[in-house]
């Protein structure tokens, strides 16, 4: 039987506010356990939550970015369940009336555009964290601890429709969503610190069947690679279970990366299990049209708009424009670099940013904002290529020196200090060509016998004699003239 995988993702994006969603406690990562948990976060009697203005604005920003309806009236509810690191025994979230309704996310996979609809995005608070591994009690005994620093951290939970049909598509969607929230500045996207976590709902069904199969939820991914592996394993597990005569049970599962398998965690709750009801301590959240318009006015240019502008303004192809707008910092770098170049040279800037610079950033494991070669310096290097001062080959040598900080990282100073100016004098190049032809009669015979590689060998000999500084086009032209073709 042919099977189809059905996937929906729930993403928890930690909002980039300095304080928590209902208290003034800091959201700074890495503080000593329980040093950033106020009486509100710990739910001590007599305390009341107060809504964080910045968290609301970030939710509005996201809703506008994905073309959703931003609700002018939304309601906070209590989601009741017991867990050791949830001090109140309920979580303040939104249920029937979320702040963001609908919307869609577009992304590329294998050069094809995909569109996934969003169900909703709602505001909620995070729980604390239980510590089990390598934790000891006061007498050295194996124990568990609770860190409430995360309790009350503002989250935007973004729920997709179950429209993804492969692990690769799910990962592409998650990456695009991650890039968007970072682009907007509403989330730092640091997955290692838990700022962006993904839950995957996975089910399978016979291909062509309209009814969904029973889904299992796999919790808390902070790695796109593990997300893909877990979905692939879970779909395979469910198919094998059904084909062996078993039944998939709706449950929550965890992924073990070392064993590359999912295992049961608990039976999956439905909405009625949480006994949602409106939080009596928080009035409805009412957004005025003026507030929504003010947020819209402060939003950065969105990736799709910037991609289209790069194509129209700089003459870039769709692929280059898409690659440059995957991250806002890369788009900013490109635009700053292109501003320092004459018209028509932006394509070279794109090539260098996506090529040589991108490779150097990967090797150093740093972001483009931390590049030791700023955009104006890269523009200076590109100008020296286009005006014929240096060849592309020598430009790579200059770039390496710029990266290491030689001559304060300025291309002109490095070229002068190393004597790398390209030889463009036709007389000097002709002398070199004549010397090479005289020294290599055997290669000339091979060329005239029809061996094309022999010509490249002669070019290489001339460039070697010129220490790489001869203009390659002039070398090629003179060689062909001398060889009679």
Coordinates of C-alpha atoms in Angstrom, one line a residue:
X1 CA 0.0 0.0 0.0
X2 CA 1.2 3.5 -0.8
X3 CA 1.2 5.8 2.3
X4 CA 1.0 9.6 2.7
X5 CA 2.5 11.4 5.7
X6 CA 0.5 14.3 7.1
X7 CA 2.4 16.9 9.2
X8 CA 1.4 20.0 11.1
X9 CA 3.8 22.0 13.2
X10 CA 3.4 24.0 16.4
X11 CA 6.2 26.4 17.0
X12 CA 6.9 28.3 20.2
X13 CA 8.8 31.5 19.5
X14 CA 10.2 33.3 22.6
X15 CA 9.4 37.0 22.1
X16 CA 12.3 39.3 22.4
X17 CA 11.1 41.4 25.3
X18 CA 13.4 42.2 28.2
X19 CA 10.8 41.2 30.8
X20 CA 8.3 38.4 31.1
X21 CA 4.8 38.5 29.7
X22 CA 3.0 39.1 33.0
X23 CA 5.7 40.4 35.3
X24 CA 8.8 42.6 35.4
X25 CA 11.2 39.7 35.8
X26 CA 14.1 39.6 33.4
X27 CA 14.1 37.1 30.5
X28 CA 17.9 37.1 30.3
X29 CA 19.3 33.7 29.5
X30 CA 21.9 32.0 31.6
X31 CA 21.1 33.4 35.1
X32 CA 21.6 31.2 38.2
X33 CA 18.5 29.0 38.8
X34 CA 15.5 30.8 40.4
X35 CA 17.1 34.2 40.4
X36 CA 14.7 35.6 37.8
X37 CA 11.3 34.4 39.2
X38 CA 9.2 37.0 40.9
X39 CA 6.2 36.5 43.2
X40 CA 4.0 36.8 40.1
X41 CA 5.9 34.0 38.3
X42 CA 5.7 31.8 41.3
X43 CA 2.0 32.5 41.7
X44 CA 2.1 33.5 45.3
X45 CA -1.3 34.3 46.8
X46 CA -2.5 37.9 46.2
X47 CA -0.4 38.5 43.0
X48 CA -1.9 39.5 39.7
X49 CA -0.6 39.4 36.1
X50 CA 0.0 42.6 34.2
X51 CA 0.2 42.3 30.4
X52 CA 3.5 43.1 28.7
X53 CA 2.9 45.8 26.0
X54 CA 5.9 44.8 24.0
X55 CA 4.8 41.1 23.8
X56 CA 1.5 42.3 22.3
X57 CA 3.2 44.5 19.7
X58 CA 5.4 41.6 18.6
X59 CA 2.4 39.4 18.1
X60 CA 0.7 42.1 16.0
X61 CA 3.9 42.4 13.9
X62 CA 3.9 38.7 13.2
X63 CA 0.2 38.7 12.2
X64 CA 0.7 41.5 9.8
X65 CA 3.8 39.8 8.3
X66 CA 2.0 36.6 7.4
X67 CA -1.2 38.3 6.1
X68 CA -3.3 37.1 9.0
X69 CA -6.3 38.8 10.7
X70 CA -5.1 40.5 13.9
X71 CA -8.0 40.3 16.3
X72 CA -9.0 43.6 17.8
X73 CA -10.3 41.6 20.8
X74 CA -8.7 38.5 22.1
X75 CA -9.1 36.6 25.4
X76 CA -6.6 35.0 27.8
X77 CA -7.6 31.6 29.2
X78 CA -6.4 29.3 31.9
X79 CA -5.1 26.0 30.6
X80 CA -5.2 23.6 33.5
X81 CA -2.8 20.8 34.0
X82 CA -0.3 19.7 36.7
X83 CA 3.4 19.7 36.0
X84 CA 6.1 20.2 38.6
X85 CA 7.6 23.3 36.9
X86 CA 4.2 25.1 36.5
X87 CA 3.7 26.9 39.8
X88 CA 0.1 27.9 39.3
X89 CA -1.0 24.4 38.0
X90 CA -2.4 26.2 35.0
X91 CA -0.8 28.1 32.1
X92 CA -2.1 31.5 30.9
X93 CA -2.7 31.1 27.2
X94 CA -5.3 31.9 24.5
X95 CA -7.8 29.4 23.3
X96 CA -11.0 30.3 21.5
X97 CA -10.1 33.9 20.8
X98 CA -6.4 34.2 19.8
X99 CA -4.7 37.4 18.8
X100 CA -3.7 36.2 15.3
X101 CA -6.1 34.2 13.1
X102 CA -5.1 32.6 9.8
X103 CA -2.3 33.8 7.5
X104 CA 0.2 31.9 5.4
X105 CA 3.9 31.3 5.0
X106 CA 5.6 31.0 1.6
X107 CA 9.0 29.3 1.2
X108 CA 11.1 27.6 -1.4
X109 CA 12.0 23.9 -1.5
X110 CA 13.9 22.5 -4.4
X111 CA 13.4 25.8 -6.2
X112 CA 9.6 25.4 -6.0
X113 CA 7.4 27.8 -4.0
X114 CA 5.3 26.2 -1.3
X115 CA 2.5 27.8 0.7
X116 CA 1.4 26.6 4.1
X117 CA -1.6 28.1 5.8
X118 CA -1.5 29.0 9.4
X119 CA -4.4 28.2 11.8
X120 CA -3.5 30.8 14.4
X121 CA -0.8 32.3 16.6
X122 CA -1.5 33.0 20.2
X123 CA 0.3 34.6 23.2
X124 CA 1.1 32.5 26.3
X125 CA 3.6 32.1 29.1
X126 CA 6.3 29.5 29.3
X127 CA 6.7 27.0 32.1
X128 CA 9.8 26.5 34.2
X129 CA 12.3 23.8 33.7
X130 CA 12.7 20.5 35.5
X131 CA 16.3 19.3 36.0
X132 CA 16.8 15.6 36.2
X133 CA 20.2 14.6 34.7
X134 CA 23.3 15.0 36.8
X135 CA 21.4 16.7 39.5
X136 CA 22.0 15.8 43.1
X137 CA 20.2 16.7 46.3
X138 CA 21.7 18.2 49.5
X139 CA 23.3 14.9 50.6
X140 CA 24.6 13.9 47.2
X141 CA 21.6 11.7 46.3
X142 CA 20.2 11.5 42.8
X143 CA 17.4 14.0 42.7
X144 CA 15.5 16.5 40.5
X145 CA 15.3 20.2 40.7
X146 CA 13.1 23.0 39.4
X147 CA 14.3 26.2 37.8
X148 CA 11.6 28.8 37.5
X149 CA 13.6 31.4 35.5
X150 CA 11.7 30.5 32.4
X151 CA 8.3 30.6 34.1
X152 CA 6.3 33.5 32.6
X153 CA 8.7 33.9 29.6
X154 CA 6.5 35.4 26.7
X155 CA 5.8 32.9 23.9
X156 CA 4.0 33.2 20.6
X157 CA 2.7 29.8 19.6
X158 CA 2.4 29.5 15.9
X159 CA 0.1 26.6 14.7
X160 CA 0.1 25.5 11.0
X161 CA -2.6 23.6 9.2
X162 CA -1.7 19.9 8.6
X163 CA -0.7 20.6 5.0
X164 CA 2.9 19.4 5.0
X165 CA 3.5 16.0 3.3
X166 CA 7.2 15.3 3.9
X167 CA 9.8 15.7 6.5
X168 CA 11.8 17.9 4.1
X169 CA 8.8 20.2 3.5
X170 CA 8.3 20.5 7.3
X171 CA 11.9 21.4 7.9
X172 CA 11.8 24.0 5.0
X173 CA 8.7 25.5 6.6
X174 CA 10.3 25.6 10.1
X175 CA 13.4 27.2 8.7
X176 CA 11.4 29.8 6.8
X177 CA 9.4 30.6 10.0
X178 CA 12.6 30.9 12.0
X179 CA 14.1 33.3 9.4
X180 CA 10.9 35.4 9.5
X181 CA 10.6 35.9 13.2
X182 CA 14.3 36.7 13.4
X183 CA 14.0 39.1 10.4
X184 CA 11.1 40.9 12.1
X185 CA 13.2 41.2 15.3
X186 CA 10.4 39.6 17.5
X187 CA 12.5 36.6 18.4
X188 CA 16.3 36.0 18.6
X189 CA 15.9 32.5 17.1
X190 CA 18.5 31.0 19.4
X191 CA 17.5 27.4 19.3
X192 CA 20.2 26.2 21.7
X193 CA 18.7 28.5 24.4
X194 CA 15.2 27.4 23.7
X195 CA 14.0 30.6 22.0
X196 CA 12.6 28.7 19.0
X197 CA 11.1 25.2 19.7
X198 CA 9.1 23.0 17.4
X199 CA 6.5 20.3 18.1
X200 CA 5.5 18.0 15.2
X201 CA 2.1 16.4 14.8
X202 CA 2.5 13.4 12.5
X203 CA 0.0 10.9 11.1
X204 CA -0.1 8.6 8.1
X205 CA -3.0 7.6 5.7
X206 CA -3.4 5.5 2.6
X207 CA -2.6 7.8 -0.4
X208 CA -5.8 9.2 -1.8
X209 CA -7.8 8.9 1.5
X210 CA -9.4 12.1 2.6
X211 CA -9.7 11.3 6.3
X212 CA -6.6 11.9 8.5
X213 CA -5.0 9.1 10.5
X214 CA -4.5 9.2 14.2
X215 CA -1.7 11.7 15.0
X216 CA 1.1 11.6 17.5
X217 CA 2.8 14.7 18.7
X218 CA 6.6 14.8 19.0
X219 CA 7.7 17.4 21.5
X220 CA 10.4 20.1 21.8
X221 CA 12.8 20.1 18.9
X222 CA 15.6 22.7 19.0
X223 CA 17.3 21.3 15.9
X224 CA 16.1 21.2 12.3
X225 CA 18.1 18.0 11.6
X226 CA 16.6 16.2 14.5
X227 CA 13.1 17.4 13.5
X228 CA 13.6 15.8 10.1
X229 CA 14.9 12.6 11.4
X230 CA 12.1 12.3 14.0
X231 CA 9.4 12.8 11.4
X232 CA 10.9 10.2 9.1
X233 CA 11.1 7.7 12.0
X234 CA 7.7 8.4 13.3
X235 CA 6.0 8.0 9.9
X236 CA 7.9 4.8 9.4
X237 CA 6.9 3.5 12.8
X238 CA 3.2 4.2 12.2
X239 CA 3.2 2.6 8.8
X240 CA 4.9 -0.5 10.1
X241 CA 2.5 -0.7 13.1
X242 CA -0.6 -0.4 10.9
X243 CA 0.7 -2.9 8.3
X244 CA 1.4 -5.4 11.1
X245 CA -2.2 -5.1 12.2
X246 CA -1.8 -2.7 15.1
X247 CA -3.4 0.7 15.8
X248 CA -1.8 4.0 16.2
X249 CA -2.6 5.5 19.6
X250 CA -3.0 9.3 20.0
X251 CA -0.1 10.2 22.3
X252 CA 2.8 12.6 23.0
X253 CA 6.2 11.1 22.1
X254 CA 9.8 12.2 22.7
X255 CA 12.6 11.7 20.2
X256 CA 15.8 10.0 21.2
X257 CA 18.6 11.4 18.9
X258 CA 21.1 8.8 20.0
X259 CA 18.9 5.8 19.2
X260 CA 17.1 7.7 16.3
X261 CA 13.7 6.7 17.6
X262 CA 10.6 8.1 19.2
X263 CA 9.2 6.8 22.5
X264 CA 5.9 7.3 24.3
X265 CA 5.8 10.1 26.9
X266 CA 2.1 10.3 27.8
X267 CA -1.4 10.0 26.3
X268 CA -2.2 13.0 24.1
X269 CA -4.6 15.4 25.7
X270 CA -7.5 17.1 23.8
X271 CA -8.8 20.6 24.5
X272 CA -11.5 19.4 27.0
X273 CA -8.8 17.7 29.1
X274 CA -7.3 21.1 29.9
X275 CA -10.6 22.6 31.1
X276 CA -10.0 26.0 29.5
X277 CA -11.9 29.0 30.9
X278 CA -11.3 32.7 30.6
X279 CA -8.7 34.0 33.0
X280 CA -10.6 36.2 35.6
X281 CA -7.5 38.2 36.4
X282 CA -7.0 39.4 32.8
X283 CA -9.5 41.5 30.9
X284 CA -10.0 41.0 27.2
X285 CA -7.0 42.3 25.1
X286 CA -8.4 45.1 23.0
X287 CA -6.4 46.5 20.1
X288 CA -7.3 49.8 18.5
X289 CA -6.9 50.2 14.7
X290 CA -4.5 53.0 15.5
X291 CA -2.2 50.7 17.5
X292 CA -2.2 48.1 14.8
X293 CA -1.4 50.8 12.2
X294 CA 1.4 52.1 14.4
X295 CA 3.0 48.7 14.5
X296 CA 2.7 48.3 10.8
X297 CA 4.5 51.6 10.3
X298 CA 7.5 50.4 12.3
X299 CA 7.9 47.0 10.6
X300 CA 10.9 46.4 8.4
X301 CA 10.5 45.7 4.7
X302 CA 9.5 42.1 4.4
X303 CA 11.6 39.4 2.7
X304 CA 9.3 38.9 -0.3
X305 CA 9.1 42.7 -1.0
X306 CA 12.9 43.1 -0.6
X307 CA 13.5 40.1 -2.9
X308 CA 11.3 41.7 -5.6
X309 CA 13.1 45.1 -5.2
X310 CA 16.5 43.5 -5.5
X311 CA 15.5 41.9 -8.8
X312 CA 14.1 45.2 -10.1
X313 CA 16.6 47.6 -8.7
X314 CA 19.8 45.6 -9.0
X315 CA 19.0 43.3 -11.9
X316 CA 19.5 40.1 -9.8
X317 CA 18.0 36.8 -10.8
X318 CA 15.3 35.2 -8.7
X319 CA 17.7 32.7 -7.1
X320 CA 20.3 35.3 -6.0
X321 CA 17.6 37.6 -4.7
X322 CA 16.0 34.8 -2.7
X323 CA 19.4 33.7 -1.2
X324 CA 20.3 37.2 -0.2
X325 CA 16.9 37.8 1.5
X326 CA 16.9 34.6 3.6
X327 CA 18.3 36.6 6.5
X328 CA 17.9 40.3 7.1
X329 CA 21.6 40.8 8.0
X330 CA 22.6 39.3 4.7
X331 CA 20.2 41.6 2.8
X332 CA 21.5 44.6 4.7
X333 CA 25.1 43.7 4.0
X334 CA 24.4 43.3 0.3
X335 CA 22.6 46.6 0.0
X336 CA 25.4 48.4 1.8
X337 CA 27.9 46.8 -0.5
X338 CA 26.0 47.6 -3.6
X339 CA 25.6 51.2 -2.6
X340 CA 29.4 51.6 -2.9
X341 CA 29.6 50.2 -6.4
X342 CA 28.8 51.7 -9.8
X343 CA 25.6 50.7 -11.5
X344 CA 25.6 47.3 -12.9
X345 CA 28.1 45.8 -10.5
X346 CA 25.6 44.5 -7.9
X347 CA 25.7 41.1 -9.4
X348 CA 29.4 40.8 -8.6
X349 CA 28.6 41.8 -5.0
X350 CA 26.0 39.1 -4.8
X351 CA 28.4 36.5 -6.2
X352 CA 31.1 37.4 -3.6
X353 CA 28.6 37.5 -0.7
X354 CA 27.1 34.1 -1.6
X355 CA 30.4 32.6 -2.6
X356 CA 33.7 33.6 -1.1
X357 CA 32.4 35.5 1.9
X358 CA 29.7 32.9 2.6
X359 CA 32.3 30.1 2.6
X360 CA 34.6 32.1 5.0
X361 CA 31.7 32.8 7.4
X362 CA 30.9 29.1 7.4
X363 CA 34.5 28.1 8.2
X364 CA 34.6 30.7 11.0
X365 CA 31.1 29.7 12.2
X366 CA 30.0 33.3 12.5
X367 CA 27.2 35.4 11.1
X368 CA 27.6 38.0 8.4
X369 CA 27.1 40.8 11.0
X370 CA 30.4 39.6 12.6
X371 CA 32.3 39.5 9.3
X372 CA 35.8 41.1 9.6
X373 CA 35.3 42.3 6.0
X374 CA 32.6 45.0 6.2
X375 CA 30.5 45.8 3.1
X376 CA 32.3 48.9 2.1
X377 CA 35.6 47.0 2.2
X378 CA 34.2 44.3 -0.1
X379 CA 32.9 46.9 -2.4
X380 CA 36.4 48.3 -2.6
X381 CA 37.7 44.9 -3.6
X382 CA 35.1 44.5 -6.3
X383 CA 35.9 47.9 -7.8
X384 CA 39.5 46.8 -8.2
X385 CA 38.4 43.7 -10.1
X386 CA 36.1 45.6 -12.5
X387 CA 38.6 48.3 -13.3
X388 CA 41.2 45.7 -14.2
X389 CA 43.6 46.4 -11.3
X390 CA 43.6 42.7 -10.2
X391 CA 42.2 39.5 -11.6
X392 CA 39.6 37.3 -10.0
X393 CA 42.3 34.9 -8.9
X394 CA 44.4 37.6 -7.2
X395 CA 41.2 39.0 -5.7
X396 CA 40.8 35.8 -3.7
X397 CA 44.3 36.3 -2.4
X398 CA 43.4 39.9 -1.5
X399 CA 40.2 38.8 0.2
X400 CA 42.1 36.3 2.4
X401 CA 44.4 39.1 3.5
X402 CA 41.4 41.4 4.1
X403 CA 39.8 38.7 6.3
X404 CA 43.0 38.4 8.4
X405 CA 43.1 42.2 8.9
X406 CA 46.2 42.9 6.9
X407 CA 46.7 46.6 6.1
X408 CA 43.5 47.3 8.1
X409 CA 41.6 45.1 5.7
X410 CA 41.6 47.6 2.8
X411 CA 42.0 46.1 -0.7
X412 CA 43.9 49.0 -2.2
X413 CA 46.5 49.0 0.6
X414 CA 47.0 45.2 0.3
X415 CA 47.3 45.4 -3.5
X416 CA 50.0 48.1 -3.2
X417 CA 51.8 46.3 -0.3
X418 CA 52.0 43.0 -2.2
X419 CA 52.6 44.5 -5.6
X420 CA 49.6 42.7 -7.1
X421 CA 48.5 45.2 -9.7
X422 CA 47.5 43.4 -12.8
X423 CA 49.8 43.7 -15.9
X424 CA 47.7 45.2 -18.7
X425 CA 50.5 46.6 -20.9
X426 CA 50.2 44.6 -24.1
X427 CA 53.8 44.9 -24.9
X428 CA 54.9 43.3 -21.6
X429 CA 52.3 40.5 -21.9
X430 CA 53.4 39.8 -25.5
X431 CA 57.0 39.4 -24.3
X432 CA 55.9 36.9 -21.8
X433 CA 53.9 35.0 -24.4
X434 CA 56.8 34.9 -26.8
X435 CA 59.1 33.5 -24.0
X436 CA 56.6 30.8 -23.1
X437 CA 56.1 29.7 -26.8
X438 CA 59.8 29.5 -27.3
X439 CA 60.3 27.4 -24.2
X440 CA 57.5 24.9 -24.8
X441 CA 57.5 23.7 -28.5
X442 CA 56.2 20.3 -27.5
X443 CA 53.0 21.9 -26.0
X444 CA 52.6 23.9 -29.2
X445 CA 52.7 20.7 -31.3
X446 CA 50.1 19.1 -29.0
X447 CA 47.8 22.1 -29.5
X448 CA 48.1 22.0 -33.2
X449 CA 47.4 18.2 -33.1
X450 CA 44.0 19.1 -31.7
X451 CA 44.5 18.8 -27.9
X452 CA 42.5 21.7 -26.4
X453 CA 44.0 21.2 -23.0
X454 CA 47.4 22.2 -24.4
X455 CA 46.1 25.7 -24.9
X456 CA 45.1 25.9 -21.3
X457 CA 48.6 24.7 -20.4
X458 CA 50.2 27.5 -22.3
X459 CA 47.9 30.0 -20.6
X460 CA 49.0 28.6 -17.3
X461 CA 52.6 28.9 -18.2
X462 CA 52.2 32.6 -19.1
X463 CA 50.3 33.3 -15.9
X464 CA 53.0 31.5 -13.9
X465 CA 55.7 33.6 -15.6
X466 CA 53.7 36.8 -14.8
X467 CA 53.2 35.6 -11.2
X468 CA 49.4 35.6 -11.8
X469 CA 49.4 39.3 -12.6
X470 CA 48.8 39.3 -16.3
X471 CA 45.4 40.1 -17.6
X472 CA 43.9 36.7 -18.5
X473 CA 41.8 38.0 -21.4
X474 CA 44.8 39.6 -23.0
X475 CA 46.9 36.5 -22.5
X476 CA 44.2 34.4 -24.3
X477 CA 43.9 36.8 -27.2
X478 CA 47.7 37.1 -27.8
X479 CA 48.2 33.3 -27.6
X480 CA 45.5 32.6 -30.2
X481 CA 47.0 35.3 -32.4
X482 CA 50.5 33.8 -32.1
X483 CA 49.2 30.2 -32.7
X484 CA 47.1 31.2 -35.7
X485 CA 43.6 30.6 -34.4

